[in-house]
CSV table of C-alpha atoms and ligand atoms in Angstrom, one decimal:
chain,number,residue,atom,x,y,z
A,1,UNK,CA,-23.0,-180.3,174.4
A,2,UNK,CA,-20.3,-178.1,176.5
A,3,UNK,CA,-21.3,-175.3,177.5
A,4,UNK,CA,-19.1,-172.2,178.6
A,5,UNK,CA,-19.3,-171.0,182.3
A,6,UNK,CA,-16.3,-168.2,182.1
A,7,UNK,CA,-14.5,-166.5,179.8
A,8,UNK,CA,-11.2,-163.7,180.6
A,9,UNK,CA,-9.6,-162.3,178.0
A,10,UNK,CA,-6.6,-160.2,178.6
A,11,UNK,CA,-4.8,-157.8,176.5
A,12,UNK,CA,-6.9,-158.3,173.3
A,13,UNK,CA,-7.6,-154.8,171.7
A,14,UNK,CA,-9.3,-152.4,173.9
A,15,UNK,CA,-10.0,-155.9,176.1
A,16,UNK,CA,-7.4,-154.9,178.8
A,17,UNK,CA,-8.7,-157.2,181.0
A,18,UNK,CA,-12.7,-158.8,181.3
A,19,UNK,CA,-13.9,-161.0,182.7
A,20,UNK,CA,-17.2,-163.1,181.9
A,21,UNK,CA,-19.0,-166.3,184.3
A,22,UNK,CA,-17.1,-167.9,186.4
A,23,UNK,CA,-13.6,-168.2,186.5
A,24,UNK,CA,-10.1,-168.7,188.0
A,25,UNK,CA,-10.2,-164.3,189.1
A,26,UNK,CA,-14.1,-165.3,190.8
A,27,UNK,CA,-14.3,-168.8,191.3
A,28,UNK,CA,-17.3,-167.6,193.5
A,29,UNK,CA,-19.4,-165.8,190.4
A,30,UNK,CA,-22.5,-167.6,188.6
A,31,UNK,CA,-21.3,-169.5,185.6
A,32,UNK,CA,-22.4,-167.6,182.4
A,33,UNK,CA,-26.6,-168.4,181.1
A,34,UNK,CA,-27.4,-169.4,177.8
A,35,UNK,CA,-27.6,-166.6,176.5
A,36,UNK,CA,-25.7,-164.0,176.7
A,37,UNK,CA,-26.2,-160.2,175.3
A,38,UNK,CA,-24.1,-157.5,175.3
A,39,UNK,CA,-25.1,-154.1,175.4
A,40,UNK,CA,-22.7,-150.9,174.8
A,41,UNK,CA,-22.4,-147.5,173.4
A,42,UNK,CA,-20.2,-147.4,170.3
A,43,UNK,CA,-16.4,-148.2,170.3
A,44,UNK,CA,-17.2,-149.9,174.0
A,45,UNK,CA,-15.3,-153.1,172.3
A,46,UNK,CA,-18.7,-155.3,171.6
A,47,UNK,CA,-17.1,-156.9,168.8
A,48,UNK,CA,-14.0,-157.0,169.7
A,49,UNK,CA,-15.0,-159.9,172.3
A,50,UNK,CA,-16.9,-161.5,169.4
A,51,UNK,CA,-13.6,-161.1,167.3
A,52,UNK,CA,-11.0,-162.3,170.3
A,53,UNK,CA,-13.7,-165.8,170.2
A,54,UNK,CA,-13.0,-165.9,166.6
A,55,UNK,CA,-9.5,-165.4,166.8
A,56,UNK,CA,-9.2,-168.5,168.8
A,57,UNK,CA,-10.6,-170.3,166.0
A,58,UNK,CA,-8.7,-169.3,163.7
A,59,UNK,CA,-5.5,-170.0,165.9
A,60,UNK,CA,-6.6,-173.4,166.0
A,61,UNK,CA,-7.3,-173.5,162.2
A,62,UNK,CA,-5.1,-171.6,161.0
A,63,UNK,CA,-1.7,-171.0,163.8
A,64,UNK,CA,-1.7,-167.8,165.7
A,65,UNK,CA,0.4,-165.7,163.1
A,66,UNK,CA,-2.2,-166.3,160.4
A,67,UNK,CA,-4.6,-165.4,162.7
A,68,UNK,CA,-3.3,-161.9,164.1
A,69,UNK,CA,-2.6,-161.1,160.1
A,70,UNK,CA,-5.8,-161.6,158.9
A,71,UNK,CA,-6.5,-158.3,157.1
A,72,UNK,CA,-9.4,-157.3,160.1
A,73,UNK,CA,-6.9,-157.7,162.9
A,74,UNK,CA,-3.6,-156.1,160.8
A,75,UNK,CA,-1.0,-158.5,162.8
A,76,UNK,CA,0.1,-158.9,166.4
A,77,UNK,CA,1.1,-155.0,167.6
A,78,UNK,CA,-2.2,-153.9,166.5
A,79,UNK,CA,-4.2,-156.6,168.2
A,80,UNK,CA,-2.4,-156.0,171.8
A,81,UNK,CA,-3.9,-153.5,173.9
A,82,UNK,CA,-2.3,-150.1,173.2
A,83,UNK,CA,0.2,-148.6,175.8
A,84,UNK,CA,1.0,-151.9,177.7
A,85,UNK,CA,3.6,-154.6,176.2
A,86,UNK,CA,2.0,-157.9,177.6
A,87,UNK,CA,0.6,-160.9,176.3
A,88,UNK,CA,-2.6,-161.7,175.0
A,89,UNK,CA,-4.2,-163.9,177.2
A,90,UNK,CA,-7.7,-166.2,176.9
A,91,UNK,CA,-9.0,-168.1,179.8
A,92,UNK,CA,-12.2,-169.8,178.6
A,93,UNK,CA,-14.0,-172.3,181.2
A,94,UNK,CA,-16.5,-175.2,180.0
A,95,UNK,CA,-18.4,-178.4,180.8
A,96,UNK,CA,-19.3,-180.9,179.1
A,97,UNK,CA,-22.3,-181.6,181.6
A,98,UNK,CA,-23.7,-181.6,184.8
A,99,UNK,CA,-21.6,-184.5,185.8
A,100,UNK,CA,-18.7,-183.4,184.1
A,101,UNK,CA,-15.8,-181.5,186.1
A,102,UNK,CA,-15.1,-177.8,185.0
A,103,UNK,CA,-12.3,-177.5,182.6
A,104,UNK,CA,-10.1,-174.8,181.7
A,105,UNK,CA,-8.4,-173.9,178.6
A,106,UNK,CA,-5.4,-171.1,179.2
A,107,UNK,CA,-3.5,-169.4,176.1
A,108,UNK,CA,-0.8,-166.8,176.3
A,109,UNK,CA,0.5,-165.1,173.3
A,110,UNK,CA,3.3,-163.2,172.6
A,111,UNK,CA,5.7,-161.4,170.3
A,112,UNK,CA,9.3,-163.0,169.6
A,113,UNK,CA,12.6,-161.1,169.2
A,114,UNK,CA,11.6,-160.7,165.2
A,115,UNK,CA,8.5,-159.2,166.3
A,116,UNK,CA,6.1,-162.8,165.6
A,117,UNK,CA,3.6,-164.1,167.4
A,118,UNK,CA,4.2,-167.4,168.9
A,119,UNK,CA,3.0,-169.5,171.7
A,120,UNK,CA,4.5,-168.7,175.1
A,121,UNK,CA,2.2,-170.5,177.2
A,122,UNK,CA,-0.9,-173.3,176.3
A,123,UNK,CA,-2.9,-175.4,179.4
A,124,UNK,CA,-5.6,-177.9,178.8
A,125,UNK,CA,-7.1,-178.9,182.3
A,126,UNK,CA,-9.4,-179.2,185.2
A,127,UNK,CA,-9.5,-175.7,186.1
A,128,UNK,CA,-6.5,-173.3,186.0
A,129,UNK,CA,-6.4,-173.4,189.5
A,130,UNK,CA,-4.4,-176.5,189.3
A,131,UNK,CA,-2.3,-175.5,186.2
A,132,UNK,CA,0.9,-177.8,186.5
A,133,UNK,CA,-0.2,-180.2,188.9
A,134,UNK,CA,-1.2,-183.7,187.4
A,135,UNK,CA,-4.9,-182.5,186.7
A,136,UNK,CA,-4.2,-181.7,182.8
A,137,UNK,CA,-4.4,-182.5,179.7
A,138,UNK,CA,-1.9,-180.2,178.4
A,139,UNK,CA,0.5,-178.5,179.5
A,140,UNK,CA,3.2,-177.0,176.8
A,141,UNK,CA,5.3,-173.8,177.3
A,142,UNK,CA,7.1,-172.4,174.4
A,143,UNK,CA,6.3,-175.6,172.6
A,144,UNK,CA,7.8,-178.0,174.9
A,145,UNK,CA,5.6,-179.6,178.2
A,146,UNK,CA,3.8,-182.7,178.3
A,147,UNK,CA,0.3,-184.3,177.5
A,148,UNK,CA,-1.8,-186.8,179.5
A,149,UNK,CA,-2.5,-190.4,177.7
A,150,UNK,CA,-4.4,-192.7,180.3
A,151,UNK,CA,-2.6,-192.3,183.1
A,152,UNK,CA,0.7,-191.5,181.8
A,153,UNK,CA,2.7,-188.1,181.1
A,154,UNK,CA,4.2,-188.1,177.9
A,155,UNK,CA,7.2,-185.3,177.2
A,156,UNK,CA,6.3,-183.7,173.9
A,157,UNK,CA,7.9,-180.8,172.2
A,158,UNK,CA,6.4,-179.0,169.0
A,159,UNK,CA,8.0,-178.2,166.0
A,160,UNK,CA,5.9,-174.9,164.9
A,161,UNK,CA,5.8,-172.5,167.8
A,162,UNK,CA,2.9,-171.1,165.9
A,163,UNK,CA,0.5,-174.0,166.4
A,164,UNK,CA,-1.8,-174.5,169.0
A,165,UNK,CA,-0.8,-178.0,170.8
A,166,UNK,CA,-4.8,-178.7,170.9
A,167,UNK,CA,-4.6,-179.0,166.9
A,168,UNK,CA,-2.0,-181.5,166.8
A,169,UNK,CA,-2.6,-183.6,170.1
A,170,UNK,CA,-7.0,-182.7,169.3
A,171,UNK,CA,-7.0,-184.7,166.1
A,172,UNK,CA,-5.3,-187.9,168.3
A,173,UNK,CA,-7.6,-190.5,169.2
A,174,UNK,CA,-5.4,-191.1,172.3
A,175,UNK,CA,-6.4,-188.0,174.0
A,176,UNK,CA,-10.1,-188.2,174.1
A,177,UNK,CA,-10.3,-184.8,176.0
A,178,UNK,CA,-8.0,-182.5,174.1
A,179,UNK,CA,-10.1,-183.9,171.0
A,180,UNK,CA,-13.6,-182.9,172.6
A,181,UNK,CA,-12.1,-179.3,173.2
A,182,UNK,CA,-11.0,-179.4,169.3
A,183,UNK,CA,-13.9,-180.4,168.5
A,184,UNK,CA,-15.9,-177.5,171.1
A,185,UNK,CA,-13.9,-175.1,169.9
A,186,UNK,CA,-14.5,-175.5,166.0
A,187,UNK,CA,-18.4,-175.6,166.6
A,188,UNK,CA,-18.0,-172.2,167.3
A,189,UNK,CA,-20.5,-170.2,165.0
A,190,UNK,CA,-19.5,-166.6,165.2
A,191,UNK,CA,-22.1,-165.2,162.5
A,192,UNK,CA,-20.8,-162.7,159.6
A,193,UNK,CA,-24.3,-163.2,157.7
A,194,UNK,CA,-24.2,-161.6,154.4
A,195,UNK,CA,-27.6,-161.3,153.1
A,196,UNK,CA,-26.5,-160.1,149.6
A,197,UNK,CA,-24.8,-164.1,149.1
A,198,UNK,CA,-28.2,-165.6,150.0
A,199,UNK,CA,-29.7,-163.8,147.1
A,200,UNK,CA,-27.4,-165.7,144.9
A,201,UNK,CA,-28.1,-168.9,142.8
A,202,UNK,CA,-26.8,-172.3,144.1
A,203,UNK,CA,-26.0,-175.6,142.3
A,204,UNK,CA,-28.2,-178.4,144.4
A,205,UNK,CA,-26.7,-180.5,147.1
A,206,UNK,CA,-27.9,-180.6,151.2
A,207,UNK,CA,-25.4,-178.9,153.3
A,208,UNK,CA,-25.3,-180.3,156.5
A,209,UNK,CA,-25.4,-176.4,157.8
A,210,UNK,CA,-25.8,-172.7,157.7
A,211,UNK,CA,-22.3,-171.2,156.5
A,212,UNK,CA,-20.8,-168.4,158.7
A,213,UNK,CA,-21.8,-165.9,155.4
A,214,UNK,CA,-24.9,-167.4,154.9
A,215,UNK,CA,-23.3,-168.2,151.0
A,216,UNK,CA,-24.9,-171.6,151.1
A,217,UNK,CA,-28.8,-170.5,152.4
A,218,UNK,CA,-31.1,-172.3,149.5
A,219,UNK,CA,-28.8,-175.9,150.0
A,220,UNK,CA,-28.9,-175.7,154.0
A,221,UNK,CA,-32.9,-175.2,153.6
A,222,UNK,CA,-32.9,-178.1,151.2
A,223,UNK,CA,-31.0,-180.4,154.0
A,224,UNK,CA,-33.4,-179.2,156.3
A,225,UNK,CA,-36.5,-179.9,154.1
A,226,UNK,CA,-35.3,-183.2,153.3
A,227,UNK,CA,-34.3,-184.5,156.9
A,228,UNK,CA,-36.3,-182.5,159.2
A,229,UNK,CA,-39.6,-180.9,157.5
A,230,UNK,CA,-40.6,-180.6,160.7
A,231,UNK,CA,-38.2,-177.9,161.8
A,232,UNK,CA,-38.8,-176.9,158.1
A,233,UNK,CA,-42.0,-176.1,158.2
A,234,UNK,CA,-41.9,-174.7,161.4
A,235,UNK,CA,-39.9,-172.1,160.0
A,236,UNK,CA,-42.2,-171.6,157.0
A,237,UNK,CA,-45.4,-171.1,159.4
A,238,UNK,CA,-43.1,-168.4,161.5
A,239,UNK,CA,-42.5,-166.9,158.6
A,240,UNK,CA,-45.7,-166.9,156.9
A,241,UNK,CA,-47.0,-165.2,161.1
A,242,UNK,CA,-44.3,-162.5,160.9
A,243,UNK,CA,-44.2,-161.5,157.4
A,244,UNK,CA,-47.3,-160.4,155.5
A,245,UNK,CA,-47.1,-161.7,151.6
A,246,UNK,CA,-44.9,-164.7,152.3
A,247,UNK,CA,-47.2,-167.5,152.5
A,248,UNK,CA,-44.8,-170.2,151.4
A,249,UNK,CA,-41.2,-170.9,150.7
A,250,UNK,CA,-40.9,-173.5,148.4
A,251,UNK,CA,-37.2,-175.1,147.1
A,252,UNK,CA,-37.2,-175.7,143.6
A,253,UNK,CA,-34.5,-177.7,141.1
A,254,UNK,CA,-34.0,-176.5,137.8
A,255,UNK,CA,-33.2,-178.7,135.0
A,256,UNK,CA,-29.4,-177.8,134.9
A,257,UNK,CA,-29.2,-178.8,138.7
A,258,UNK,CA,-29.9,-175.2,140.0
A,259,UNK,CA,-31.3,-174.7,143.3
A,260,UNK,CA,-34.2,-172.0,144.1
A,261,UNK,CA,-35.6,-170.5,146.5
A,262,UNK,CA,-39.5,-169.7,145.5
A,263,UNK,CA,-41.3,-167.1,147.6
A,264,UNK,CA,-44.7,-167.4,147.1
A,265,UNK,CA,-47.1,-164.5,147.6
A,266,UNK,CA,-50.7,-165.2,147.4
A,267,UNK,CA,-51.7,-162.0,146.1
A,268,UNK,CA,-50.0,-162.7,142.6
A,269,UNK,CA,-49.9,-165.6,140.4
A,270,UNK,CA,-46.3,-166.4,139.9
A,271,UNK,CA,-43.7,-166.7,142.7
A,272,UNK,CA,-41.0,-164.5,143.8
A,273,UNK,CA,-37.3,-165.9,144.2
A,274,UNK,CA,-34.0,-165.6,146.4
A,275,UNK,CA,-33.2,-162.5,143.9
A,276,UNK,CA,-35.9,-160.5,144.3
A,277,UNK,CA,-36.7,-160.7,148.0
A,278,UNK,CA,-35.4,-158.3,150.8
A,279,UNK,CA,-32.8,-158.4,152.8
A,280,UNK,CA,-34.1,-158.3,156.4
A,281,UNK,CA,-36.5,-161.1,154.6
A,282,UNK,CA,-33.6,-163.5,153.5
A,283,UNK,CA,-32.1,-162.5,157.1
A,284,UNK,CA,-34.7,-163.1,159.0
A,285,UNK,CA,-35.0,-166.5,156.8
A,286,UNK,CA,-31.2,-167.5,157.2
A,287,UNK,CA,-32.0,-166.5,161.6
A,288,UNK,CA,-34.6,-169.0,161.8
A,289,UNK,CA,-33.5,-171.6,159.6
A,290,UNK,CA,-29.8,-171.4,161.7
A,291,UNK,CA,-32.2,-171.7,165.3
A,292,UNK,CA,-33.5,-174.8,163.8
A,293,UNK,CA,-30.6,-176.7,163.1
A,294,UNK,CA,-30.5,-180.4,164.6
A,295,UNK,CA,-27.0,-180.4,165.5
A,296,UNK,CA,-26.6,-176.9,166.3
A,297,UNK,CA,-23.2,-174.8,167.1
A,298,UNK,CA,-22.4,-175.2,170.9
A,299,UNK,CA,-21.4,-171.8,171.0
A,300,UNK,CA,-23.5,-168.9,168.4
A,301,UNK,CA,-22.5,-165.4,168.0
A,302,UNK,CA,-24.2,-163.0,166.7
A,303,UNK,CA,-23.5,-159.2,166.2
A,304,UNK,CA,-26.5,-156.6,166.1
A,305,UNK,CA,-28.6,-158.9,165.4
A,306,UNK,CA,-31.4,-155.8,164.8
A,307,UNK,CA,-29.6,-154.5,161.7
A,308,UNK,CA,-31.6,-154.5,158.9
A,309,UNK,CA,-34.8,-156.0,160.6
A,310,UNK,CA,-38.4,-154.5,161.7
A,311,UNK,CA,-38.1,-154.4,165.2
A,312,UNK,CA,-41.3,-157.2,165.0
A,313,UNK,CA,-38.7,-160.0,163.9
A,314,UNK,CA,-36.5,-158.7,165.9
A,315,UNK,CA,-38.8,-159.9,169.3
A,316,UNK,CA,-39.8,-163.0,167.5
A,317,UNK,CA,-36.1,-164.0,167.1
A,318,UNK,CA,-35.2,-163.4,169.9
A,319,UNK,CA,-37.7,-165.1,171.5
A,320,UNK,CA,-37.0,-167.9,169.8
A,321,UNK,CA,-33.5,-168.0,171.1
A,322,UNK,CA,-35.1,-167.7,174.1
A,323,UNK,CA,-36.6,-170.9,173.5
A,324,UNK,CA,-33.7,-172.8,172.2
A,325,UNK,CA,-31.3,-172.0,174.9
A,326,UNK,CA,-33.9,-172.7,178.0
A,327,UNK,CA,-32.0,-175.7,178.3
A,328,UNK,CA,-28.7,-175.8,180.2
A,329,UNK,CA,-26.3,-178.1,177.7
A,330,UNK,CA,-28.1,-176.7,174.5
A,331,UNK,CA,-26.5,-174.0,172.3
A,332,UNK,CA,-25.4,-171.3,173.9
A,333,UNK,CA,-25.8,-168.1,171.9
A,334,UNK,CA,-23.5,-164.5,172.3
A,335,UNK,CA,-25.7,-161.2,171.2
A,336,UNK,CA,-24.0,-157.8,170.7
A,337,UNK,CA,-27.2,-155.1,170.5
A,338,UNK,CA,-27.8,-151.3,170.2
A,339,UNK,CA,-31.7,-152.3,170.1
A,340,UNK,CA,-33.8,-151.5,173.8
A,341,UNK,CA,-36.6,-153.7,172.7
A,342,UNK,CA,-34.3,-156.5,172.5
A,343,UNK,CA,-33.3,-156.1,175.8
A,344,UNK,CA,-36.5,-155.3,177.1
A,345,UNK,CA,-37.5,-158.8,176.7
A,346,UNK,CA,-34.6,-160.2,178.5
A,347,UNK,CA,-33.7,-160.6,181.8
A,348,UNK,CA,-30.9,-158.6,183.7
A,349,UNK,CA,-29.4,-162.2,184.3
A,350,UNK,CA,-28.9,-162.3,180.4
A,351,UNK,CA,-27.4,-159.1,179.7
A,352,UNK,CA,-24.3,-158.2,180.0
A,353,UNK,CA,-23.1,-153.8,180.0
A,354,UNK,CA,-20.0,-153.0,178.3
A,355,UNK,CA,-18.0,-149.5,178.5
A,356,UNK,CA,-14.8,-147.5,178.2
A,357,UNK,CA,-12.8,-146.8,181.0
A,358,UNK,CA,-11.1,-143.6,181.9
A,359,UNK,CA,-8.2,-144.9,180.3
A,360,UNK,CA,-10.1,-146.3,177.0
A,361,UNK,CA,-10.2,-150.0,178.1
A,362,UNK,CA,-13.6,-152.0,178.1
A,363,UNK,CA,-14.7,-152.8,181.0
A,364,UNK,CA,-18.6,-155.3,181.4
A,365,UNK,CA,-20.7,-155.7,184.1
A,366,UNK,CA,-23.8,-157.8,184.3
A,367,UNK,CA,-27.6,-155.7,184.3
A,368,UNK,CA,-28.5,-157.9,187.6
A,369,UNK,CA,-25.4,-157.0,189.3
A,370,UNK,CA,-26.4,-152.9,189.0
A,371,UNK,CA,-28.9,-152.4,191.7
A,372,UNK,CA,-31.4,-149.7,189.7
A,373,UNK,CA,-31.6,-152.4,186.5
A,374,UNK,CA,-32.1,-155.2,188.9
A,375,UNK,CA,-35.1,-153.0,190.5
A,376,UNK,CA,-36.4,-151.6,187.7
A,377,UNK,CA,-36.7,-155.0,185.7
A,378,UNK,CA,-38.9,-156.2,188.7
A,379,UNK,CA,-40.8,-153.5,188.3
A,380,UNK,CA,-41.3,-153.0,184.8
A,381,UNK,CA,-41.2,-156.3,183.5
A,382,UNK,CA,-41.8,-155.5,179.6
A,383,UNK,CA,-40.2,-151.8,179.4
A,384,UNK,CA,-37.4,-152.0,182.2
A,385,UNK,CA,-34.3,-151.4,179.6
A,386,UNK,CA,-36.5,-148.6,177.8
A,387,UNK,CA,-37.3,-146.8,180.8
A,388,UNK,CA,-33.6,-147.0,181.9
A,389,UNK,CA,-32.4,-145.7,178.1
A,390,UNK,CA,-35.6,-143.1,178.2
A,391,UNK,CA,-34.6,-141.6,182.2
A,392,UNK,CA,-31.0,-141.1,181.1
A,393,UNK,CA,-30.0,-143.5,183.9
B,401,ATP,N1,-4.9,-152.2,170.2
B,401,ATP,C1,-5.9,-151.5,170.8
B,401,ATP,N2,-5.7,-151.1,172.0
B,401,ATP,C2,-6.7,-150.4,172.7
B,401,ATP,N3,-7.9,-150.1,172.1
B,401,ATP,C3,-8.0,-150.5,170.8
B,401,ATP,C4,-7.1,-151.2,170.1
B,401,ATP,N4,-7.5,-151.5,168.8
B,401,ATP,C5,-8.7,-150.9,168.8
B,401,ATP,N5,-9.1,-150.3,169.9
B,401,ATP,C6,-10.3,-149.6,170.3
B,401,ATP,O1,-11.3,-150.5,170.6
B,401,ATP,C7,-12.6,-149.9,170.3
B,401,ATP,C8,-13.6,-151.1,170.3
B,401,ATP,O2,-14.2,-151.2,169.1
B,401,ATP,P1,-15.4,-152.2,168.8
B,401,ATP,O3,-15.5,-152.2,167.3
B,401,ATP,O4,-15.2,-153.4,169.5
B,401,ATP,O5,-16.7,-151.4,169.4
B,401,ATP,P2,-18.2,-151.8,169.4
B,401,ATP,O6,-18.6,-151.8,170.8
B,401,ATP,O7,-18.4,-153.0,168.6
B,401,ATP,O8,-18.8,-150.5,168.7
B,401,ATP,P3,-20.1,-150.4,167.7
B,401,ATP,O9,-21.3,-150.4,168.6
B,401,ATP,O10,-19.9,-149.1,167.1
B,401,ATP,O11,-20.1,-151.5,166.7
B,401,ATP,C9,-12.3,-149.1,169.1
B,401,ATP,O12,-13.1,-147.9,169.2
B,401,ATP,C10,-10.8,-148.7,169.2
B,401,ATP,O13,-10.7,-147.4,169.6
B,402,MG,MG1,-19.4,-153.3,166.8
């Protein structure tokens, strides 16, 4: 499974210019962990990274106009920083493995004469560093460059000015490495659970995943069940630990095809269901049940993960993402937080501190990199971001 070592995003919102891992700006910086958390005071631009890795996606789904219109970004002149008329940039770095060579991906965004967003600038490659030189994959500027079949370079020149060249040339067999980026790049899980949509009632059927709303809960716990009651019931004992009064979950199919969710509580005699159960509950559910996914995203995203949750099953999951990102080529997962004991439990390594500048842009910096949090997580190994918060530091 890739795995992302650098991200730089340029020109995105209040993202002026950051910089995440390792990449072309400090070849020399460690490549980013496994996981990844954010910290920041409000407004600091926390999801607007999370946003900028959506908008990629959508780009690729969807072309870049759709994707600076959708009704959270308001089109292209609210989405670039204010004050400065550049491009919006993205530099995202990856490997497929340890024996794999670190690619980049490089695209530049800009407005036309009309005022639309189109593609000035799109590189597929083995690093940035050597951005037209034969190490590519891809290489278009304002739709016209040339792509990399075997050994040969093929002159290619796009209709739509709007469309990514990794969504035509990625759904190629012939190009076997624009395809695995495609493919990378639509794992991407970039969370906007809804808990309310899990409480709804579903028509039966396994789903193969958890949906980015969570809409499909009760069929992506049947999959699960069915395939894997291993992870299944793993998640029912963590539940059952955590939460007092949920001994068992149990999925159950009406008789027109309707699919349950049974909460059972041992203290009364007939079960509770999807409808009447909390919240944080179903969230917590939908958390566990996403971390136990066989084929899981390559990249997770997650914003405040605390919200609506006792600060309890807060520690538990994210110790549990501890556990399923200890391994280097496993999902990587991206936290946004307001919640100390969260951090507490982390390493400075793994978090990440975002602010405002003077002049309003967001700047990060990792924890280990600021000598005090470095020092004080030694120190206090269980309390090191509370004392920090507490001090005033
Ligand atoms: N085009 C733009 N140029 C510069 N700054 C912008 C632009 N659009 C929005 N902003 C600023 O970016 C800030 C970042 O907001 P964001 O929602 O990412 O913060 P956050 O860290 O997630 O905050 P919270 O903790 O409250 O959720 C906003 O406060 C807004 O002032
Ligand atoms: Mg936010």
């Amino acid at each position: 499974m890739p795995h992302i070592e650098g991200i730089r995003i340029q020109n995105y919102r209040s993202l002026k210019d950051i910089t995440l891992g390792k990449t072309s700006k400090n070849w020399n910086a460690e490549p980013l962990p496994q996981l990844i958390t954010i910290i920041g005071s409000n407004g600091c631009g926390k999801s607007t990274l999370i946003d900028a890795l959506a908008f990629l996606g959508d780009c690729l789904a969807e072309g870049v106009k759709s994707a600076c219109d959708k009704p959270h970004r308001g089109g292209i002149e609210r989405l670039l920083t204010r004050g400065q008329d550049h491009l919006i940039q993205f530099e995202i770095y990856y490997r497929h493995n340890d024996s794999s060579t670190c690619r980049g991906y490089y695209l530049c965004i800009g407005k036309d004469k009309t005022d639309q967003p189109y593609i000035v600038h799109e590189y597929l490659g083995e690093t940035i560093k050597y951005i037209e030189t034969n190490a590519f994959y891809l290489s278009l500027k304002k739709g016209h460059g040339d792509v990399k079949m075997g050994t040969d370079r093929i002159d290619v020149s796009l209709t739509d000015p709007q469309r990514l060249g990794i969504s035509t040339f990625g759904n190629l067999a012939n190009y076997p490495h624009i395809v695995a980026f495609r493919e990378f790049l639509e794992s991407w899980y970039l969370s906007s659970l809804v808990p309310i949509l899990g409480h709804q009632i579903t028509m039966i059927g396994a789903h193969k995943h958890l949906t980015r709303n969570g809409d499909n809960l009760a069929n992506y716990a049947q999959y699960l069940s069915h395939y894997y009651p291993s992870r299944f019931e793993k998640v029912l004992q963590d539940i059952a630990q955590c939460i007092p009064g949920i001994d068992k979950i149990i999925l159950k199919i009406t008789e027109d095809n309707q699919l349950l969710l049974q909460f059972i509580d041992n203290r009364y005699i007939t079960p509770f269901y999807a409808q009447d159960i909390s919240d944080g509950i179903l969230k917590f559910f939908a958390y566990l049940l996403l971390l136990q996914d066989p084929e899981p995203a390559a990249l997770i995203g997650i914003e405040e993960l605390e919200n609506g949750l006792h600060h309890h099953l807060v520690e538990s999951l994210a110790l549990e993402m501890k556990q399923v990102t200890r391994y280097l080529y496993g999902p990587q997962i991206l936290l946004t937080t307001h919640a100390p004991h969260l951090v507490d439990i982390l390493t400075p390594e793994e978090v990440w501190i975002m602010k405002k500048n003077d002049h309003g842009f967001s700047t990060i910096e990792r924890a280990v990199d600021i000598q005090m949090m470095k020092e004080l997580s030694a120190k206090k190994k269980n309390f090191w971001y509370t004392y920090y918060v507490k001090q005033g530091l």
